[in-house]
PDB file of C-alpha atoms in Angstrom:
ATOM      1  CA  UNK A   1     -12.292  59.525 156.617  1.00  0.00           C
ATOM      2  CA  UNK A   2     -12.228  58.953 152.947  1.00  0.00           C
ATOM      3  CA  UNK A   3      -8.520  59.629 152.510  1.00  0.00           C
ATOM      4  CA  UNK A   4      -9.107  62.616 150.229  1.00  0.00           C
ATOM      5  CA  UNK A   5      -6.830  65.527 150.841  1.00  0.00           C
ATOM      6  CA  UNK A   6      -8.660  68.833 151.123  1.00  0.00           C
ATOM      7  CA  UNK A   7      -7.527  71.481 148.645  1.00  0.00           C
ATOM      8  CA  UNK A   8      -6.858  74.887 150.062  1.00  0.00           C
ATOM      9  CA  UNK A   9      -8.975  77.653 148.554  1.00  0.00           C
ATOM     10  CA  UNK A  10      -6.027  79.699 147.214  1.00  0.00           C
ATOM     11  CA  UNK A  11      -3.824  76.836 146.010  1.00  0.00           C
ATOM     12  CA  UNK A  12      -4.753  77.304 142.336  1.00  0.00           C
ATOM     13  CA  UNK A  13      -4.570  81.080 142.330  1.00  0.00           C
ATOM     14  CA  UNK A  14      -1.081  81.363 140.728  1.00  0.00           C
ATOM     15  CA  UNK A  15      -2.213  79.306 137.722  1.00  0.00           C
ATOM     16  CA  UNK A  16      -5.434  81.279 137.426  1.00  0.00           C
ATOM     17  CA  UNK A  17      -3.505  84.528 137.739  1.00  0.00           C
ATOM     18  CA  UNK A  18      -1.212  83.506 134.867  1.00  0.00           C
ATOM     19  CA  UNK A  19      -4.148  82.577 132.649  1.00  0.00           C
ATOM     20  CA  UNK A  20      -5.967  85.799 133.515  1.00  0.00           C
ATOM     21  CA  UNK A  21      -2.819  87.839 132.833  1.00  0.00           C
ATOM     22  CA  UNK A  22      -2.383  86.132 129.446  1.00  0.00           C
ATOM     23  CA  UNK A  23      -6.014  86.799 128.502  1.00  0.00           C
ATOM     24  CA  UNK A  24      -5.801  90.456 129.562  1.00  0.00           C
ATOM     25  CA  UNK A  25      -2.520  90.881 127.673  1.00  0.00           C
ATOM     26  CA  UNK A  26      -4.038  89.301 124.555  1.00  0.00           C
ATOM     27  CA  UNK A  27      -7.061  91.588 124.665  1.00  0.00           C
ATOM     28  CA  UNK A  28      -4.925  94.700 125.232  1.00  0.00           C
ATOM     29  CA  UNK A  29      -2.542  93.816 122.388  1.00  0.00           C
ATOM     30  CA  UNK A  30      -5.461  92.963 120.079  1.00  0.00           C
ATOM     31  CA  UNK A  31      -7.220  96.260 120.747  1.00  0.00           C
ATOM     32  CA  UNK A  32      -3.950  98.148 120.275  1.00  0.00           C
ATOM     33  CA  UNK A  33      -3.380  96.400 116.931  1.00  0.00           C
ATOM     34  CA  UNK A  34      -6.879  97.228 115.744  1.00  0.00           C
ATOM     35  CA  UNK A  35      -6.537 100.877 116.732  1.00  0.00           C
ATOM     36  CA  UNK A  36      -3.025 101.279 115.332  1.00  0.00           C
ATOM     37  CA  UNK A  37      -3.662  99.589 112.008  1.00  0.00           C
ATOM     38  CA  UNK A  38      -7.158 100.799 111.232  1.00  0.00           C
ATOM     39  CA  UNK A  39      -8.361 100.047 107.764  1.00  0.00           C
ATOM     40  CA  UNK A  40      -6.646 102.220 105.212  1.00  0.00           C
ATOM     41  CA  UNK A  41      -8.305 102.938 101.907  1.00  0.00           C
ATOM     42  CA  UNK A  42      -7.008 100.703  99.150  1.00  0.00           C
ATOM     43  CA  UNK A  43      -4.988 102.356  96.420  1.00  0.00           C
ATOM     44  CA  UNK A  44      -6.508 101.498  93.060  1.00  0.00           C
ATOM     45  CA  UNK A  45      -6.180 102.533  89.448  1.00  0.00           C
ATOM     46  CA  UNK A  46      -8.925 105.000  88.475  1.00  0.00           C
ATOM     47  CA  UNK A  47      -7.793 106.132  85.030  1.00  0.00           C
ATOM     48  CA  UNK A  48      -5.298 105.656  82.213  1.00  0.00           C
ATOM     49  CA  UNK A  49      -4.126 107.716  79.262  1.00  0.00           C
ATOM     50  CA  UNK A  50      -4.451 106.599  76.604  1.00  0.00           C
ATOM     51  CA  UNK A  51      -7.705 105.082  77.732  1.00  0.00           C
ATOM     52  CA  UNK A  52     -10.942 103.868  76.255  1.00  0.00           C
ATOM     53  CA  UNK A  53     -11.725 101.122  73.809  1.00  0.00           C
ATOM     54  CA  UNK A  54     -11.318 103.158  70.618  1.00  0.00           C
ATOM     55  CA  UNK A  55      -8.074 102.651  68.663  1.00  0.00           C
ATOM     56  CA  UNK A  56      -5.681 105.616  68.575  1.00  0.00           C
ATOM     57  CA  UNK A  57      -4.649 107.118  65.237  1.00  0.00           C
ATOM     58  CA  UNK A  58      -1.036 107.632  66.312  1.00  0.00           C
ATOM     59  CA  UNK A  59       1.125 106.180  69.055  1.00  0.00           C
ATOM     60  CA  UNK A  60       1.173 108.258  72.245  1.00  0.00           C
ATOM     61  CA  UNK A  61       4.340 110.037  73.381  1.00  0.00           C
ATOM     62  CA  UNK A  62       3.631 109.013  76.974  1.00  0.00           C
ATOM     63  CA  UNK A  63       1.432 106.724  79.028  1.00  0.00           C
ATOM     64  CA  UNK A  64       0.054 107.848  82.387  1.00  0.00           C
ATOM     65  CA  UNK A  65      -1.944 106.117  85.086  1.00  0.00           C
ATOM     66  CA  UNK A  66      -4.038 107.898  87.714  1.00  0.00           C
ATOM     67  CA  UNK A  67      -4.660 106.290  91.106  1.00  0.00           C
ATOM     68  CA  UNK A  68      -7.248 106.855  93.825  1.00  0.00           C
ATOM     69  CA  UNK A  69      -4.764 108.525  96.192  1.00  0.00           C
ATOM     70  CA  UNK A  70      -1.344 110.145  96.232  1.00  0.00           C
ATOM     71  CA  UNK A  71       1.410 107.655  95.514  1.00  0.00           C
ATOM     72  CA  UNK A  72       3.700 107.106  98.484  1.00  0.00           C
ATOM     73  CA  UNK A  73       5.857 104.675  96.561  1.00  0.00           C
ATOM     74  CA  UNK A  74       9.270 103.397  97.546  1.00  0.00           C
ATOM     75  CA  UNK A  75       9.611 101.988  94.036  1.00  0.00           C
ATOM     76  CA  UNK A  76       7.482 102.538  90.936  1.00  0.00           C
ATOM     77  CA  UNK A  77       7.684 100.660  87.649  1.00  0.00           C
ATOM     78  CA  UNK A  78       5.686 101.278  84.490  1.00  0.00           C
ATOM     79  CA  UNK A  79       6.627  99.590  81.243  1.00  0.00           C
ATOM     80  CA  UNK A  80       4.970  99.646  77.835  1.00  0.00           C
ATOM     81  CA  UNK A  81       5.594  97.066  75.108  1.00  0.00           C
ATOM     82  CA  UNK A  82       4.765  97.631  71.446  1.00  0.00           C
ATOM     83  CA  UNK A  83       2.945  95.243  69.100  1.00  0.00           C
ATOM     84  CA  UNK A  84       6.142  93.245  68.529  1.00  0.00           C
ATOM     85  CA  UNK A  85       6.693  92.813  72.286  1.00  0.00           C
ATOM     86  CA  UNK A  86       9.691  95.148  72.430  1.00  0.00           C
ATOM     87  CA  UNK A  87       9.746  97.941  75.026  1.00  0.00           C
ATOM     88  CA  UNK A  88       8.601 101.353  73.794  1.00  0.00           C
ATOM     89  CA  UNK A  89       8.782 103.052  77.197  1.00  0.00           C
ATOM     90  CA  UNK A  90      11.808 105.303  77.628  1.00  0.00           C
ATOM     91  CA  UNK A  91      13.413 106.394  80.863  1.00  0.00           C
ATOM     92  CA  UNK A  92      12.269 105.960  84.419  1.00  0.00           C
ATOM     93  CA  UNK A  93       8.620 106.531  85.260  1.00  0.00           C
ATOM     94  CA  UNK A  94       7.732 109.725  87.113  1.00  0.00           C
ATOM     95  CA  UNK A  95       5.411 110.049  90.088  1.00  0.00           C
ATOM     96  CA  UNK A  96       3.452 113.269  90.513  1.00  0.00           C
ATOM     97  CA  UNK A  97       0.780 113.127  93.203  1.00  0.00           C
ATOM     98  CA  UNK A  98      -1.732 110.492  92.103  1.00  0.00           C
ATOM     99  CA  UNK A  99      -0.175 110.111  88.646  1.00  0.00           C
ATOM    100  CA  UNK A 100       2.441 107.634  87.367  1.00  0.00           C
ATOM    101  CA  UNK A 101       3.771 108.342  83.849  1.00  0.00           C
ATOM    102  CA  UNK A 102       6.450 107.201  81.425  1.00  0.00           C
ATOM    103  CA  UNK A 103       7.585 108.530  78.028  1.00  0.00           C
ATOM    104  CA  UNK A 104       7.120 106.273  75.005  1.00  0.00           C
ATOM    105  CA  UNK A 105       8.256 106.055  71.389  1.00  0.00           C
ATOM    106  CA  UNK A 106       6.223 104.992  68.355  1.00  0.00           C
ATOM    107  CA  UNK A 107       6.200 101.219  67.956  1.00  0.00           C
ATOM    108  CA  UNK A 108       3.918 101.203  64.907  1.00  0.00           C
ATOM    109  CA  UNK A 109       0.297 100.102  64.588  1.00  0.00           C
ATOM    110  CA  UNK A 110      -1.022  97.273  66.733  1.00  0.00           C
ATOM    111  CA  UNK A 111      -1.785  96.279  70.299  1.00  0.00           C
ATOM    112  CA  UNK A 112       0.382  97.833  73.060  1.00  0.00           C
ATOM    113  CA  UNK A 113       0.605  96.291  76.505  1.00  0.00           C
ATOM    114  CA  UNK A 114       1.488  98.053  79.732  1.00  0.00           C
ATOM    115  CA  UNK A 115       2.331  96.766  83.193  1.00  0.00           C
ATOM    116  CA  UNK A 116       2.874  98.596  86.462  1.00  0.00           C
ATOM    117  CA  UNK A 117       4.158  97.735  89.912  1.00  0.00           C
ATOM    118  CA  UNK A 118       4.241 100.009  92.970  1.00  0.00           C
ATOM    119  CA  UNK A 119       5.981  99.199  96.257  1.00  0.00           C
ATOM    120  CA  UNK A 120       4.361 101.508  98.802  1.00  0.00           C
ATOM    121  CA  UNK A 121       5.872 102.923 101.984  1.00  0.00           C
ATOM    122  CA  UNK A 122       3.459 100.903 104.167  1.00  0.00           C
ATOM    123  CA  UNK A 123       4.904  97.658 102.756  1.00  0.00           C
ATOM    124  CA  UNK A 124       2.013  96.851 100.437  1.00  0.00           C
ATOM    125  CA  UNK A 125       2.312  96.421  96.693  1.00  0.00           C
ATOM    126  CA  UNK A 126      -0.014  97.348  93.854  1.00  0.00           C
ATOM    127  CA  UNK A 127       0.324  95.729  90.431  1.00  0.00           C
ATOM    128  CA  UNK A 128      -1.680  95.599  87.260  1.00  0.00           C
ATOM    129  CA  UNK A 129      -1.675  95.640  83.486  1.00  0.00           C
ATOM    130  CA  UNK A 130      -3.627  96.987  80.558  1.00  0.00           C
ATOM    131  CA  UNK A 131      -3.501  97.543  76.826  1.00  0.00           C
ATOM    132  CA  UNK A 132      -4.446  99.936  74.078  1.00  0.00           C
ATOM    133  CA  UNK A 133      -4.493  99.805  70.276  1.00  0.00           C
ATOM    134  CA  UNK A 134      -2.856 102.096  67.730  1.00  0.00           C
ATOM    135  CA  UNK A 135      -4.109 102.028  64.141  1.00  0.00           C
ATOM    136  CA  UNK A 136      -6.700  99.674  62.723  1.00  0.00           C
ATOM    137  CA  UNK A 137      -5.935  96.590  64.828  1.00  0.00           C
ATOM    138  CA  UNK A 138      -8.863  95.147  66.737  1.00  0.00           C
ATOM    139  CA  UNK A 139      -9.681  97.078  69.885  1.00  0.00           C
ATOM    140  CA  UNK A 140      -8.765  95.374  73.147  1.00  0.00           C
ATOM    141  CA  UNK A 141     -11.508  93.456  74.895  1.00  0.00           C
ATOM    142  CA  UNK A 142     -12.772  95.230  78.005  1.00  0.00           C
ATOM    143  CA  UNK A 143     -10.783  94.081  81.020  1.00  0.00           C
ATOM    144  CA  UNK A 144     -12.528  92.390  83.925  1.00  0.00           C
ATOM    145  CA  UNK A 145     -12.950  94.630  86.973  1.00  0.00           C
ATOM    146  CA  UNK A 146     -10.219  93.005  89.032  1.00  0.00           C
ATOM    147  CA  UNK A 147      -7.544  93.000  86.352  1.00  0.00           C
ATOM    148  CA  UNK A 148      -7.049  96.716  86.977  1.00  0.00           C
ATOM    149  CA  UNK A 149      -4.646  95.752  89.752  1.00  0.00           C
ATOM    150  CA  UNK A 150      -4.413  94.069  93.069  1.00  0.00           C
ATOM    151  CA  UNK A 151      -2.689  94.594  96.397  1.00  0.00           C
ATOM    152  CA  UNK A 152      -0.548  92.490  98.674  1.00  0.00           C
ATOM    153  CA  UNK A 153      -0.265  92.716 102.460  1.00  0.00           C
ATOM    154  CA  UNK A 154      -3.531  94.531 102.920  1.00  0.00           C
ATOM    155  CA  UNK A 155      -4.627  95.560 106.385  1.00  0.00           C
ATOM    156  CA  UNK A 156      -8.178  94.343 106.361  1.00  0.00           C
ATOM    157  CA  UNK A 157     -10.461  92.801 108.949  1.00  0.00           C
ATOM    158  CA  UNK A 158      -9.682  89.185 108.052  1.00  0.00           C
ATOM    159  CA  UNK A 159      -5.915  89.632 108.254  1.00  0.00           C
ATOM    160  CA  UNK A 160      -6.204  91.385 111.615  1.00  0.00           C
ATOM    161  CA  UNK A 161      -8.573  88.722 112.959  1.00  0.00           C
ATOM    162  CA  UNK A 162      -6.198  85.937 111.885  1.00  0.00           C
ATOM    163  CA  UNK A 163      -3.249  87.750 113.458  1.00  0.00           C
ATOM    164  CA  UNK A 164      -5.215  88.046 116.707  1.00  0.00           C
ATOM    165  CA  UNK A 165      -6.084  84.318 116.628  1.00  0.00           C
ATOM    166  CA  UNK A 166      -2.390  83.534 116.099  1.00  0.00           C
ATOM    167  CA  UNK A 167      -1.487  85.722 119.058  1.00  0.00           C
ATOM    168  CA  UNK A 168      -4.044  83.992 121.293  1.00  0.00           C
ATOM    169  CA  UNK A 169      -2.752  80.554 120.263  1.00  0.00           C
ATOM    170  CA  UNK A 170       0.877  81.491 120.921  1.00  0.00           C
ATOM    171  CA  UNK A 171       0.044  82.990 124.314  1.00  0.00           C
ATOM    172  CA  UNK A 172      -2.057  79.940 125.180  1.00  0.00           C
ATOM    173  CA  UNK A 173       0.838  77.657 124.288  1.00  0.00           C
ATOM    174  CA  UNK A 174       3.205  79.726 126.430  1.00  0.00           C
ATOM    175  CA  UNK A 175       0.830  79.601 129.391  1.00  0.00           C
ATOM    176  CA  UNK A 176       0.491  75.832 128.975  1.00  0.00           C
ATOM    177  CA  UNK A 177       4.277  75.459 129.023  1.00  0.00           C
ATOM    178  CA  UNK A 178       4.714  77.470 132.230  1.00  0.00           C
ATOM    179  CA  UNK A 179       5.375  75.342 135.301  1.00  0.00           C
ATOM    180  CA  UNK A 180       2.194  74.649 137.242  1.00  0.00           C
ATOM    181  CA  UNK A 181       3.718  75.945 140.442  1.00  0.00           C
ATOM    182  CA  UNK A 182       6.284  74.849 142.932  1.00  0.00           C
ATOM    183  CA  UNK A 183       6.005  71.242 143.902  1.00  0.00           C
ATOM    184  CA  UNK A 184       6.774  70.464 147.480  1.00  0.00           C
ATOM    185  CA  UNK A 185       9.641  68.080 147.891  1.00  0.00           C
ATOM    186  CA  UNK A 186      10.144  66.099 151.041  1.00  0.00           C
ATOM    187  CA  UNK A 187      12.830  67.505 153.296  1.00  0.00           C
ATOM    188  CA  UNK A 188      16.149  65.669 153.241  1.00  0.00           C
ATOM    189  CA  UNK A 189      18.190  64.849 156.201  1.00  0.00           C
ATOM    190  CA  UNK A 190      17.502  67.008 159.236  1.00  0.00           C
ATOM    191  CA  UNK A 191      13.803  67.677 158.602  1.00  0.00           C
ATOM    192  CA  UNK A 192      10.998  66.453 160.789  1.00  0.00           C
ATOM    193  CA  UNK A 193      10.302  62.764 160.594  1.00  0.00           C
ATOM    194  CA  UNK A 194       7.138  61.685 158.806  1.00  0.00           C
ATOM    195  CA  UNK A 195       4.736  59.443 160.610  1.00  0.00           C
TER     196      UNK A 195
END
């Protein structure tokens, strides 16, 4: 005899069962997350009034922004500052379908700047800024494509994949921390004597 103790065929089955259960649970939760949070179209700015690169002859009485979808905003902010940096927007902005608008007063000739911020019902946020010119001041330089706004907390493939990796790591750590099974302790006192 070599002194090796034979291992029973089913002695590791509880540990394997726990690992298998954790893997199955991870896959089920991952698939459920992917199905429940399918990619939603991103809300983006598609138009602004006043718009264009040409200077306006007179200051507008309102500024409005049009988005790619209806606004389901919990909070909406739109502010316009005149050439001197002072606010020319008056009152709270209004939301009507895909449109966000605010009334303005004349701030004189020059470059006007606007900024918007939307907190949406799904928890994401959309922000951006722009400008327009009234009078003979130099027209604003065309804005780069991504300065039209950006979003936070998007539900895209990368975020979902990283969340799934996190879930797998947490479940793996929990499985590793589980006891490996009951260890047999020698009987005390009245048990059979060992030879």
